[in-house]
Tab-separated table of C-alpha atoms in Angstrom:
chain	number	residue	atom	x	y	z
A	800	MET	CA	238.668	-33.159	142.745
A	801	LYS	CA	241.697	-33.768	143.941
A	802	ILE	CA	244.355	-31.912	145.001
A	803	ARG	CA	248.112	-31.839	144.666
A	804	VAL	CA	250.139	-29.518	147.077
A	805	VAL	CA	253.699	-29.483	145.946
A	806	ASP	CA	257.249	-27.664	148.027
A	807	ILE	CA	254.688	-25.219	149.687
A	808	ALA	CA	256.829	-22.767	151.630
A	809	LYS	CA	255.079	-19.944	153.607
A	810	ASP	CA	256.848	-16.908	155.152
A	811	PHE	CA	255.636	-14.177	156.856
A	812	GLY	CA	258.071	-11.507	157.223
A	813	ARG	CA	261.455	-13.621	157.873
A	814	THR	CA	259.300	-15.690	160.066
A	815	GLY	CA	258.500	-19.737	158.104
A	816	ALA	CA	255.249	-20.809	159.042
A	817	LEU	CA	255.288	-23.252	155.832
A	818	ARG	CA	259.008	-25.396	155.193
A	819	GLY	CA	258.828	-27.664	151.775
A	820	VAL	CA	254.762	-29.133	152.393
A	821	SER	CA	254.125	-31.820	149.536
A	822	LEU	CA	250.618	-33.318	149.916
A	823	ASP	CA	248.557	-35.236	147.600
A	824	ILE	CA	244.563	-35.332	148.765
A	825	ARG	CA	242.510	-37.309	146.669
A	826	ASP	CA	238.922	-36.817	145.246
A	827	GLY	CA	236.543	-37.674	147.699
A	828	GLU	CA	238.938	-37.637	150.614
A	829	LEU	CA	238.056	-36.320	154.010
A	830	ILE	CA	241.716	-35.583	154.965
A	831	ALA	CA	242.527	-33.677	158.651
A	832	LEU	CA	245.583	-31.001	158.897
A	833	LEU	CA	246.602	-31.489	162.345
A	834	GLY	CA	249.410	-29.678	164.734
A	835	PRO	CA	249.873	-28.152	167.770
A	836	SER	CA	249.128	-24.618	167.547
A	837	GLY	CA	251.643	-22.631	164.786
A	838	SER	CA	252.697	-25.755	163.143
A	839	GLY	CA	251.113	-24.187	160.114
A	840	LYS	CA	247.867	-25.830	159.338
A	841	THR	CA	245.791	-22.965	158.664
A	842	THR	CA	248.694	-20.949	156.678
A	843	LEU	CA	248.296	-24.620	154.197
A	844	LEU	CA	244.188	-24.820	154.559
A	845	ARG	CA	244.191	-20.884	153.323
A	846	VAL	CA	247.382	-21.400	150.948
A	847	ILE	CA	244.755	-24.453	149.322
A	848	ALA	CA	241.828	-21.491	148.719
A	849	GLY	CA	244.190	-18.916	147.299
A	850	LEU	CA	244.223	-16.617	150.485
A	851	GLU	CA	247.726	-16.636	151.263
A	852	ALA	CA	250.022	-16.924	148.322
A	853	PRO	CA	252.784	-19.059	148.555
A	854	SER	CA	256.452	-17.937	148.749
A	855	ALA	CA	257.862	-20.678	146.526
A	856	GLY	CA	256.081	-23.853	145.800
A	857	LYS	CA	252.880	-25.042	143.387
A	858	VAL	CA	248.863	-25.953	144.183
A	859	TYR	CA	247.138	-27.591	141.629
A	860	PHE	CA	243.278	-28.570	141.516
A	861	GLY	CA	243.541	-32.055	139.355
A	862	ASP	CA	246.157	-31.344	136.615
A	863	GLU	CA	245.366	-27.269	136.947
A	864	ASP	CA	247.985	-25.285	138.704
A	865	ALA	CA	245.824	-22.692	140.842
A	866	THR	CA	248.887	-21.118	142.417
A	867	GLY	CA	248.242	-17.943	140.408
A	868	VAL	CA	244.039	-18.342	140.554
A	869	PRO	CA	241.896	-15.833	142.543
A	870	VAL	CA	240.594	-17.346	145.392
A	871	GLN	CA	237.113	-16.060	143.523
A	872	LYS	CA	237.658	-18.812	140.697
A	873	ARG	CA	239.277	-21.799	142.668
A	874	ARG	CA	235.386	-22.538	143.145
A	875	ILE	CA	236.383	-23.238	147.081
A	876	GLY	CA	233.961	-23.671	150.331
A	877	PHE	CA	235.454	-22.508	153.129
A	878	VAL	CA	233.546	-22.331	156.640
A	879	PHE	CA	235.601	-20.159	159.124
A	880	GLN	CA	235.628	-21.689	162.951
A	881	ASN	CA	233.656	-18.033	163.910
A	882	TYR	CA	231.075	-18.904	161.242
A	883	ALA	CA	231.092	-15.438	159.980
A	884	LEU	CA	227.486	-14.891	158.976
A	885	PHE	CA	226.090	-12.191	158.167
A	886	LYS	CA	224.103	-10.445	161.531
A	887	HIS	CA	222.133	-8.236	159.521
A	888	MET	CA	220.902	-11.149	157.423
A	889	SER	CA	217.916	-13.973	158.163
A	890	VAL	CA	219.731	-17.236	157.727
A	891	ALA	CA	217.967	-18.171	154.387
A	892	ASP	CA	219.041	-14.746	153.064
A	893	ASN	CA	222.996	-15.750	154.807
A	894	ILE	CA	223.210	-19.274	152.830
A	895	ALA	CA	222.231	-17.498	149.436
A	896	TYR	CA	224.037	-14.951	149.464
A	897	GLY	CA	227.076	-16.643	147.205
A	898	LEU	CA	224.458	-17.378	144.268
A	899	GLU	CA	222.699	-13.922	144.323
A	900	VAL	CA	226.658	-12.314	144.153
A	901	LEU	CA	227.780	-14.511	140.946
A	902	PRO	CA	228.146	-12.332	137.805
A	903	ARG	CA	224.282	-11.867	136.059
A	904	SER	CA	225.402	-14.849	133.470
A	905	GLU	CA	225.478	-17.553	135.857
A	906	GLN	CA	223.455	-16.102	138.018
A	907	PRO	CA	220.441	-19.009	138.824
A	908	SER	CA	217.258	-17.312	139.261
A	909	LYS	CA	215.114	-16.296	142.106
A	910	ALA	CA	212.929	-19.047	141.942
A	911	ASP	CA	216.628	-21.478	141.586
A	912	ILE	CA	217.791	-19.992	144.205
A	913	ARG	CA	214.953	-20.676	146.817
A	914	ARG	CA	214.938	-23.702	146.013
A	915	ARG	CA	217.975	-24.632	146.575
A	916	VAL	CA	218.308	-22.618	149.491
A	917	GLN	CA	215.683	-24.930	150.853
A	918	ASP	CA	217.425	-27.790	150.107
A	919	LEU	CA	220.484	-27.180	151.721
A	920	LEU	CA	218.297	-26.518	154.621
A	921	ASP	CA	217.191	-29.922	154.610
A	922	LEU	CA	220.821	-31.334	153.605
A	923	VAL	CA	221.679	-29.217	157.111
A	924	GLN	CA	218.547	-30.562	159.056
A	925	LEU	CA	217.804	-27.269	159.893
A	926	SER	CA	214.450	-27.250	157.304
A	927	ASP	CA	212.006	-24.809	159.566
A	928	ILE	CA	213.997	-22.141	160.680
A	929	GLY	CA	215.191	-19.867	157.170
A	930	GLY	CA	213.535	-16.640	158.092
A	931	ARG	CA	215.966	-16.335	162.140
A	932	TYR	CA	218.869	-14.908	162.347
A	933	PRO	CA	222.306	-15.694	163.226
A	934	ARG	CA	221.801	-14.203	166.602
A	935	GLN	CA	218.509	-16.288	167.542
A	936	LEU	CA	220.618	-19.771	166.731
A	937	SER	CA	222.555	-22.221	168.987
A	938	GLY	CA	226.652	-22.332	168.569
A	939	GLY	CA	225.427	-25.812	166.488
A	940	GLN	CA	223.168	-24.746	164.501
A	941	GLN	CA	225.140	-21.815	163.276
A	942	GLN	CA	228.257	-23.650	162.645
A	943	ARG	CA	225.250	-25.175	160.060
A	944	VAL	CA	224.415	-22.932	158.481
A	945	ALA	CA	228.249	-21.426	157.599
A	946	LEU	CA	228.239	-25.171	156.530
A	947	ALA	CA	224.993	-24.304	154.039
A	948	ARG	CA	226.572	-21.025	153.121
A	949	ALA	CA	229.544	-22.673	151.762
A	950	LEU	CA	228.031	-25.392	149.980
A	951	ALA	CA	224.937	-23.071	148.242
A	952	VAL	CA	227.777	-22.826	145.149
A	953	GLU	CA	228.813	-25.614	144.422
A	954	PRO	CA	232.464	-25.389	145.487
A	955	ARG	CA	234.909	-28.333	143.803
A	956	VAL	CA	236.683	-28.477	147.253
A	957	LEU	CA	235.170	-27.672	150.817
A	958	LEU	CA	237.333	-26.375	152.997
A	959	LEU	CA	236.780	-25.857	157.086
A	960	ASP	CA	239.320	-24.389	160.022
A	961	GLU	CA	238.860	-25.396	163.403
A	962	PRO	CA	234.838	-25.441	162.193
A	963	PHE	CA	234.144	-27.386	165.643
A	964	GLY	CA	236.501	-25.066	168.173
A	965	ALA	CA	233.596	-22.555	168.960
A	966	LEU	CA	231.027	-25.308	170.279
A	967	ASP	CA	231.002	-27.587	173.797
A	968	ALA	CA	232.740	-30.962	173.717
A	969	ARG	CA	228.429	-32.355	173.433
A	970	VAL	CA	227.777	-30.159	170.183
A	971	ARG	CA	231.020	-31.394	168.739
A	972	LYS	CA	230.623	-35.310	168.812
A	973	ASP	CA	227.292	-34.894	167.839
A	974	LEU	CA	228.082	-32.643	164.645
A	975	ARG	CA	231.671	-34.258	163.669
A	976	ARG	CA	228.562	-37.362	162.837
A	977	TRP	CA	226.937	-34.862	161.791
A	978	LEU	CA	229.126	-33.741	159.072
A	979	ARG	CA	231.321	-37.481	158.545
A	980	GLU	CA	227.247	-38.846	157.258
A	981	LEU	CA	227.103	-35.081	155.371
A	982	HIS	CA	230.825	-36.156	153.200
A	983	GLU	CA	228.810	-39.973	152.526
A	984	ARG	CA	226.356	-38.647	150.936
A	985	THR	CA	227.943	-35.300	148.816
A	986	GLY	CA	231.290	-36.692	148.124
A	987	HIS	CA	233.500	-33.298	148.082
A	988	THR	CA	236.736	-33.450	148.521
A	989	THR	CA	236.860	-31.892	152.152
A	990	VAL	CA	240.030	-30.837	154.053
A	991	PHE	CA	240.163	-29.419	158.168
A	992	VAL	CA	242.194	-27.853	160.523
A	993	THR	CA	242.241	-28.724	163.900
A	994	HIS	CA	243.908	-29.890	166.424
A	995	ASP	CA	242.365	-32.076	168.502
A	996	GLN	CA	243.297	-35.682	168.242
A	997	GLU	CA	239.934	-37.685	168.685
A	998	GLU	CA	238.332	-35.100	166.597
A	999	ALA	CA	241.410	-36.047	163.433
A	1000	LEU	CA	240.956	-39.711	164.029
A	1001	GLU	CA	237.543	-40.448	164.222
A	1002	LEU	CA	236.468	-37.822	161.292
A	1003	ALA	CA	239.159	-37.612	158.920
A	1004	ASP	CA	239.884	-40.963	155.751
A	1005	ARG	CA	243.798	-39.517	157.051
A	1006	VAL	CA	245.551	-37.455	158.334
A	1007	ALA	CA	248.061	-35.286	157.923
A	1008	ILE	CA	250.568	-34.363	160.847
A	1009	LEU	CA	252.217	-30.895	161.325
A	1010	ASN	CA	254.866	-29.892	163.450
A	1011	GLY	CA	256.692	-26.143	163.274
A	1012	GLY	CA	255.875	-25.814	159.623
A	1013	GLN	CA	257.065	-29.021	158.088
A	1014	LEU	CA	254.780	-32.503	157.685
A	1015	GLU	CA	256.078	-35.334	159.869
A	1016	GLN	CA	253.621	-38.180	158.373
A	1017	VAL	CA	250.365	-38.319	156.229
A	1018	GLY	CA	248.813	-41.419	157.075
A	1019	THR	CA	244.649	-43.853	158.531
A	1020	ALA	CA	244.511	-43.362	162.157
A	1021	ASP	CA	245.462	-46.946	162.594
A	1022	GLU	CA	248.534	-45.882	161.314
A	1023	VAL	CA	249.220	-42.772	162.557
A	1024	TYR	CA	248.845	-43.961	166.197
A	1025	ASP	CA	250.035	-47.473	165.688
A	1026	SER	CA	253.508	-46.745	163.822
A	1027	PRO	CA	254.068	-43.181	164.062
A	1028	ALA	CA	256.776	-42.035	161.650
A	1029	SER	CA	258.131	-39.530	164.514
A	1030	ALA	CA	259.089	-39.007	168.114
A	1031	PHE	CA	257.190	-36.404	167.464
A	1032	VAL	CA	253.836	-38.188	165.896
A	1033	MET	CA	254.547	-40.362	169.064
A	1034	SER	CA	253.635	-38.052	171.382
A	1035	PHE	CA	251.276	-35.838	169.967
A	1036	VAL	CA	248.349	-38.534	169.036
A	1037	GLY	CA	247.364	-40.242	171.855
A	1038	ASP	CA	248.666	-39.858	175.784
A	1039	THR	CA	252.118	-40.945	175.736
A	1040	SER	CA	255.192	-40.590	178.125
A	1041	SER	CA	258.686	-41.479	177.685
A	1042	ILE	CA	261.747	-42.630	179.698
A	1043	PRO	CA	265.483	-41.876	178.264
A	1044	VAL	CA	266.959	-45.639	177.661
A	1045	GLU	CA	270.603	-47.299	176.474
A	1046	PHE	CA	270.667	-50.126	174.117
A	1047	ASP	CA	274.038	-52.247	173.168
A	1048	GLY	CA	272.051	-54.409	171.385
A	1049	THR	CA	271.094	-56.915	173.493
A	1050	ARG	CA	269.791	-55.242	177.131
A	1051	LEU	CA	268.172	-51.897	178.011
A	1052	THR	CA	268.540	-50.064	180.892
A	1053	HIS	CA	267.604	-46.874	182.447
A	1054	GLU	CA	270.097	-45.170	184.417
A	1055	GLY	CA	272.292	-47.850	184.361
A	1056	LYS	CA	270.019	-50.490	185.489
A	1057	PRO	CA	268.851	-53.122	183.157
A	1058	PHE	CA	265.196	-53.358	182.873
A	1059	ALA	CA	262.992	-55.991	180.167
A	1060	ALA	CA	260.870	-54.314	177.202
A	1061	ALA	CA	259.623	-54.962	174.026
A	1062	PHE	CA	260.004	-52.096	171.576
A	1063	GLU	CA	260.204	-51.806	168.235
A	1064	GLY	CA	261.988	-48.254	166.555
A	1065	SER	CA	265.805	-47.656	168.003
A	1066	CYS	CA	266.699	-47.062	170.525
A	1067	PRO	CA	270.519	-45.519	170.425
A	1068	THR	CA	272.544	-43.941	173.010
A	1069	GLY	CA	271.062	-40.707	173.910
A	1070	GLY	CA	267.792	-42.225	172.725
A	1071	ARG	CA	264.255	-42.860	174.326
A	1072	LEU	CA	261.133	-45.452	175.016
A	1073	TYR	CA	257.842	-44.090	174.504
A	1074	VAL	CA	254.586	-45.812	176.087
A	1075	ARG	CA	251.611	-45.706	175.786
A	1076	PRO	CA	249.460	-45.896	179.703
A	1077	LYS	CA	247.820	-49.157	178.129
A	1078	ASP	CA	251.108	-50.743	177.708
A	1079	ILE	CA	252.523	-50.230	181.914
A	1080	GLU	CA	251.547	-52.665	183.496
A	1081	ILE	CA	252.038	-51.945	187.444
A	1082	CYS	CA	253.643	-54.869	189.724
A	1083	GLU	CA	255.525	-55.708	192.499
A	1084	VAL	CA	259.880	-54.924	192.870
A	1085	ALA	CA	261.745	-57.450	191.063
A	1086	PRO	CA	264.487	-57.851	189.174
A	1087	GLY	CA	264.787	-56.757	185.507
A	1088	ARG	CA	261.544	-54.665	186.102
A	1089	LEU	CA	261.834	-50.285	186.334
A	1090	GLU	CA	261.334	-49.456	189.756
A	1091	GLY	CA	259.288	-46.439	190.675
A	1092	ARG	CA	257.113	-44.629	193.438
A	1093	VAL	CA	253.687	-43.589	193.069
A	1094	VAL	CA	253.151	-39.735	192.709
A	1095	ASN	CA	249.304	-39.159	191.849
A	1096	VAL	CA	246.624	-41.933	191.283
A	1097	HIS	CA	243.249	-39.753	188.751
A	1098	ARG	CA	240.303	-40.500	187.438
A	1099	THR	CA	240.444	-40.668	183.962
A	1100	ALA	CA	236.867	-40.855	181.707
A	1101	ALA	CA	238.578	-44.783	180.572
A	1102	GLY	CA	239.290	-45.357	184.405
A	1103	ARG	CA	242.485	-44.653	186.695
A	1104	ARG	CA	246.098	-43.684	185.901
A	1105	ALA	CA	248.458	-43.131	188.321
A	1106	ARG	CA	251.644	-41.094	188.026
A	1107	ILE	CA	255.242	-42.653	188.587
A	1108	ALA	CA	258.281	-41.261	188.996
A	1109	VAL	CA	260.927	-43.577	188.231
A	1110	GLY	CA	264.301	-43.227	188.750
A	1111	THR	CA	266.532	-40.290	190.355
A	1112	GLY	CA	265.824	-37.842	187.442
A	1113	PRO	CA	262.284	-36.241	186.439
A	1114	VAL	CA	260.681	-39.004	184.787
A	1115	VAL	CA	257.069	-39.569	185.050
A	1116	LEU	CA	254.848	-42.697	183.028
A	1117	GLU	CA	251.739	-42.865	183.407
A	1118	ALA	CA	250.207	-46.332	183.105
A	1119	GLU	CA	246.051	-47.393	183.528
A	1120	VAL	CA	245.192	-49.087	186.906
A	1121	GLY	CA	241.624	-50.447	187.787
A	1122	VAL	CA	238.790	-48.635	188.916
A	1123	ASP	CA	238.641	-50.676	192.300
A	1124	LYS	CA	241.927	-50.960	193.345
A	1125	GLY	CA	245.126	-49.299	192.930
A	1126	PRO	CA	248.533	-48.842	193.741
A	1127	SER	CA	249.332	-45.448	196.578
A	1128	VAL	CA	250.500	-42.337	196.977
A	1129	GLY	CA	254.097	-42.914	198.287
A	1130	GLU	CA	254.316	-46.884	197.646
A	1131	PRO	CA	257.398	-48.189	196.007
A	1132	VAL	CA	256.015	-50.617	192.742
A	1133	GLY	CA	258.017	-52.744	189.772
A	1134	LEU	CA	256.755	-51.680	186.257
A	1135	GLU	CA	256.464	-54.092	183.353
A	1136	VAL	CA	256.431	-52.233	180.049
A	1137	ARG	CA	254.705	-54.718	177.516
A	1138	ILE	CA	255.535	-53.088	174.030
A	1139	GLY	CA	257.598	-49.975	173.518
A	1140	ARG	CA	258.828	-47.655	170.249
A	1141	GLY	CA	262.175	-46.072	170.396
A	1142	PHE	CA	263.409	-42.372	168.895
A	1143	ALA	CA	266.457	-41.076	169.040
A	1144	GLY	CA	266.108	-37.881	171.188
A	1145	GLU	CA	263.025	-36.365	172.892
A	1146	ALA	CA	260.463	-35.236	170.443
A	1147	GLY	CA	260.322	-31.736	169.849
A	1148	ILE	CA	256.696	-31.156	170.368
A	1149	TYR	CA	256.778	-26.887	170.344
A	1150	ALA	CA	255.983	-25.186	166.933
A	1151	ALA	CA	259.225	-22.115	167.365
A	1152	ARG	CA	261.478	-25.058	167.082
A	1153	SER	CA	265.665	-23.386	167.229
A	1154	ARG	CA	267.516	-25.300	165.917
A	1155	LEU	CA	271.364	-24.513	167.787
A	1156	PRO	CA	274.540	-24.453	165.726
A	1157	MET	CA	276.353	-28.029	166.655
A	1158	SER	CA	279.527	-28.393	164.306
A	1159	PRO	CA	283.194	-27.697	165.925
A	1160	GLY	CA	283.754	-23.793	166.237
A	1161	ALA	CA	280.580	-22.679	165.764
A	1162	PRO	CA	279.843	-19.929	168.420
A	1163	TYR	CA	277.591	-20.688	170.790
A	1164	GLY	CA	276.810	-18.707	174.654
A	1165	ASN	CA	275.296	-15.314	175.351
A	1166	ARG	CA	277.350	-12.486	174.576
A	1167	THR	CA	276.852	-13.105	170.742
A	1168	ARG	CA	276.589	-10.461	169.197
A	1169	VAL	CA	273.239	-9.790	166.822
A	1170	THR	CA	273.962	-7.526	164.093
A	1171	ASP	CA	270.136	-6.481	162.934
A	1172	VAL	CA	268.049	-5.402	165.114
A	1173	LYS	CA	264.647	-3.874	163.472
A	1174	GLY	CA	261.436	-2.063	165.077
A	1175	ARG	CA	263.295	-1.484	168.130
A	1176	CYS	CA	265.897	0.785	170.096
A	1177	PRO	CA	269.243	-1.824	170.607
A	1178	GLY	CA	269.137	-3.597	174.507
A	1179	PRO	CA	271.640	-5.514	176.485
A	1180	LEU	CA	271.355	-7.791	173.921
A	1181	ASP	CA	273.178	-6.430	171.087
A	1182	GLU	CA	275.027	-3.881	172.997
A	1183	GLY	CA	274.415	-1.087	171.098
A	1184	ARG	CA	275.240	-1.959	167.756
A	1185	GLY	CA	273.193	-2.638	164.547
A	1186	GLU	CA	271.360	-0.950	162.359
A	1187	GLY	CA	269.923	2.388	163.528
A	1188	SER	CA	271.756	1.423	166.525
A	1189	LYS	CA	271.303	4.528	169.365
A	1190	ALA	CA	273.752	4.660	173.246
A	1191	PRO	CA	272.459	1.112	175.170
A	1192	ARG	CA	270.121	1.612	177.519
A	1193	HIS	CA	271.574	0.596	181.213
A	1194	ILE	CA	268.002	-0.984	182.605
A	1195	LYS	CA	267.374	-4.194	184.128
A	1196	THR	CA	266.902	-7.648	182.000
A	1197	PHE	CA	264.372	-10.261	181.328
A	1198	GLY	CA	267.844	-12.419	183.409
A	1199	ALA	CA	268.510	-10.493	185.749
A	1200	ALA	CA	264.829	-8.910	187.354
A	1201	GLY	CA	262.252	-11.512	185.530
A	1202	LYS	CA	258.932	-9.972	184.104
A	1203	HIS	CA	257.650	-7.441	186.358
A	1204	GLY	CA	260.693	-7.130	188.092
A	1205	ARG	CA	260.034	-10.705	189.770
A	1206	ALA	CA	262.887	-12.597	189.510
A	1207	PRO	CA	262.817	-15.876	187.279
A	1208	SER	CA	262.121	-19.221	188.721
A	1209	PRO	CA	264.975	-21.203	190.447
A	1210	ALA	CA	263.909	-23.864	189.043
A	1211	ALA	CA	263.269	-23.167	184.989
A	1212	SER	CA	266.748	-24.167	183.169
A	1213	LEU	CA	267.272	-21.599	181.142
A	1214	HIS	CA	269.272	-21.818	177.399
A	1215	HIS	CA	270.453	-19.281	175.640
A	1216	PHE	CA	271.554	-19.262	172.595
A	1217	PRO	CA	273.245	-16.905	169.509
A	1218	VAL	CA	270.596	-14.666	167.470
A	1219	PHE	CA	271.507	-12.728	164.430
A	1220	GLY	CA	268.368	-10.460	164.059
A	1221	ILE	CA	265.074	-9.935	166.063
A	1222	GLU	CA	262.503	-8.438	163.529
A	1223	ARG	CA	259.866	-6.667	166.434
A	1224	HIS	CA	256.152	-7.903	165.176
A	1225	GLY	CA	254.135	-5.589	168.429
A	1226	SER	CA	253.773	-6.148	172.286
A	1227	LEU	CA	251.057	-6.765	174.339
A	1228	GLY	CA	250.024	-4.899	176.241
A	1229	GLY	CA	250.990	-1.788	174.491
A	1230	ARG	CA	254.665	0.186	175.098
A	1231	ALA	CA	255.052	-0.074	178.520
A	1232	ALA	CA	254.556	-4.621	177.700
A	1233	PRO	CA	258.353	-6.457	178.871
A	1234	PHE	CA	257.717	-8.705	175.329
A	1235	CYS	CA	257.459	-8.649	171.959
A	1236	ASN	CA	256.289	-11.264	169.843
A	1237	SER	CA	258.949	-11.307	167.641
A	1238	SER	CA	260.814	-12.913	164.290
A	1239	ILE	CA	264.181	-15.190	165.136
A	1240	GLU	CA	267.113	-16.291	163.492
A	1241	CYS	CA	269.681	-17.853	164.717
A	1242	LEU	CA	273.560	-18.478	162.915
A	1243	SER	CA	272.744	-21.682	162.123
A	1244	GLY	CA	270.090	-20.107	159.674
A	1245	GLU	CA	267.068	-21.188	161.393
A	1246	ARG	CA	264.159	-19.046	162.016
A	1247	THR	CA	261.502	-18.911	164.606
A	1248	ASN	CA	258.621	-16.868	166.763
A	1249	ALA	CA	259.592	-16.324	170.104
A	1250	MET	CA	258.462	-14.255	173.024
A	1251	VAL	CA	261.654	-11.583	173.184
A	1252	PRO	CA	262.410	-8.546	175.877
A	1253	SER	CA	260.782	-5.454	173.856
A	1254	ARG	CA	263.809	-2.750	175.578
A	1255	GLY	CA	266.520	-5.668	175.439
A	1256	GLY	CA	268.155	-8.707	177.415
A	1257	ARG	CA	269.007	-12.058	176.557
A	1258	LEU	CA	266.848	-14.889	174.868
A	1259	MET	CA	265.977	-17.757	177.391
A	1260	VAL	CA	264.518	-20.755	175.682
A	1261	THR	CA	263.441	-23.637	178.510
A	1262	PRO	CA	264.623	-27.098	176.992
A	1263	ALA	CA	260.598	-28.232	176.163
A	1264	PHE	CA	260.790	-25.196	173.413
A	1265	MET	CA	264.244	-25.860	171.530
A	1266	SER	CA	265.452	-28.940	169.531
A	1267	ARG	CA	269.005	-29.656	168.944
A	1268	SER	CA	270.387	-30.375	165.504
A	1269	HIS	CA	273.567	-32.473	164.864
A	1270	SER	CA	272.911	-31.724	161.291
A	1271	ALA	CA	272.524	-27.894	161.334
């Protein structure tokens, strides 16, 4: 069964979880939805399953428009991260449940159900535990039972939401090899969500990478690792470090000093060169090489790595070094870059990406008027204006006092950006909590989630959680 997702958008209130996602999933394919927390992976999976209705767009199962088809009629098998087994039922009864609740006209006989359950127990290599209860099983066994239950109804599509997320590393490795073998035997079209890059690259036929509710790239493991389509994909898939560079068409420079490096992509003014640790060689200081100082040497599973501070800024590159010997902390070194990849600008690798208005004359600063405030009494940010406004409270804002009355770190580089509306979804820790989870709409029209002071104050975002857009 092939699946086609066309221009899917999903909004929760004023927060956009998915923004125009289109994806073709081939018949019999095992595809991974990979991305950071909050990127829209699970929301997309739930839209495919019919557990969430899209705000816009279509979902097709084969040539059938399944957008309006209720979940119980889609014939999908869904495996949850927390297994969702019935604790009062035996393993066999859990697996049989989906068959026993079918309409009477479609329900198999008792003998057929028992035979089907035993076949599935054999398939998931749990033949002798049908009489046990979930509490008597390990996490890996419970996950196999959940998968057997999903397969019992002979689904057209199998959907898995971070199926191995609650398991330890060793069990995860064993189970994903087993799942790959199971997929080869059953041939179900399978979509699974994960934030584990190694899991996605090892298990899936193709990987769909999401970021901020948008699809960044779809491809095989080799394609997304060796030919990333964006700075985000390059930095998210595999270990990567980057350095700001200038390229005049003939040479690369960092902080005005030229250095030699082969690279793919583009490095315009203000661009960055992304490099993997295996592609950096530590050598002696010499003209035409990057220069830095070793700040740390640590062991990894495959060997050792050194972290090198380059130039006068906060740039740190990672390079692989030998297990037996390597540079000492504090030692000045030269760096040769074998191959890198250039992109315009820095990767926005967090789900909450707010584009700032950059057009001439656009308002910018921390005194922008808020015209719409919902779910709370206006505070210093909105200066008493907005729907349901009351007299502004004279309280210390987060910008002045910091969380729990502590001053914010002087090392934190804070940026203020104009906000159009704040819609409160709830506070953390009860009424006394200093923050609430809110939906933020910027003057550019973009929306994002953010933690803002629940009693007013300025919204502050560090550069790591913000990406600028000159096209906003």
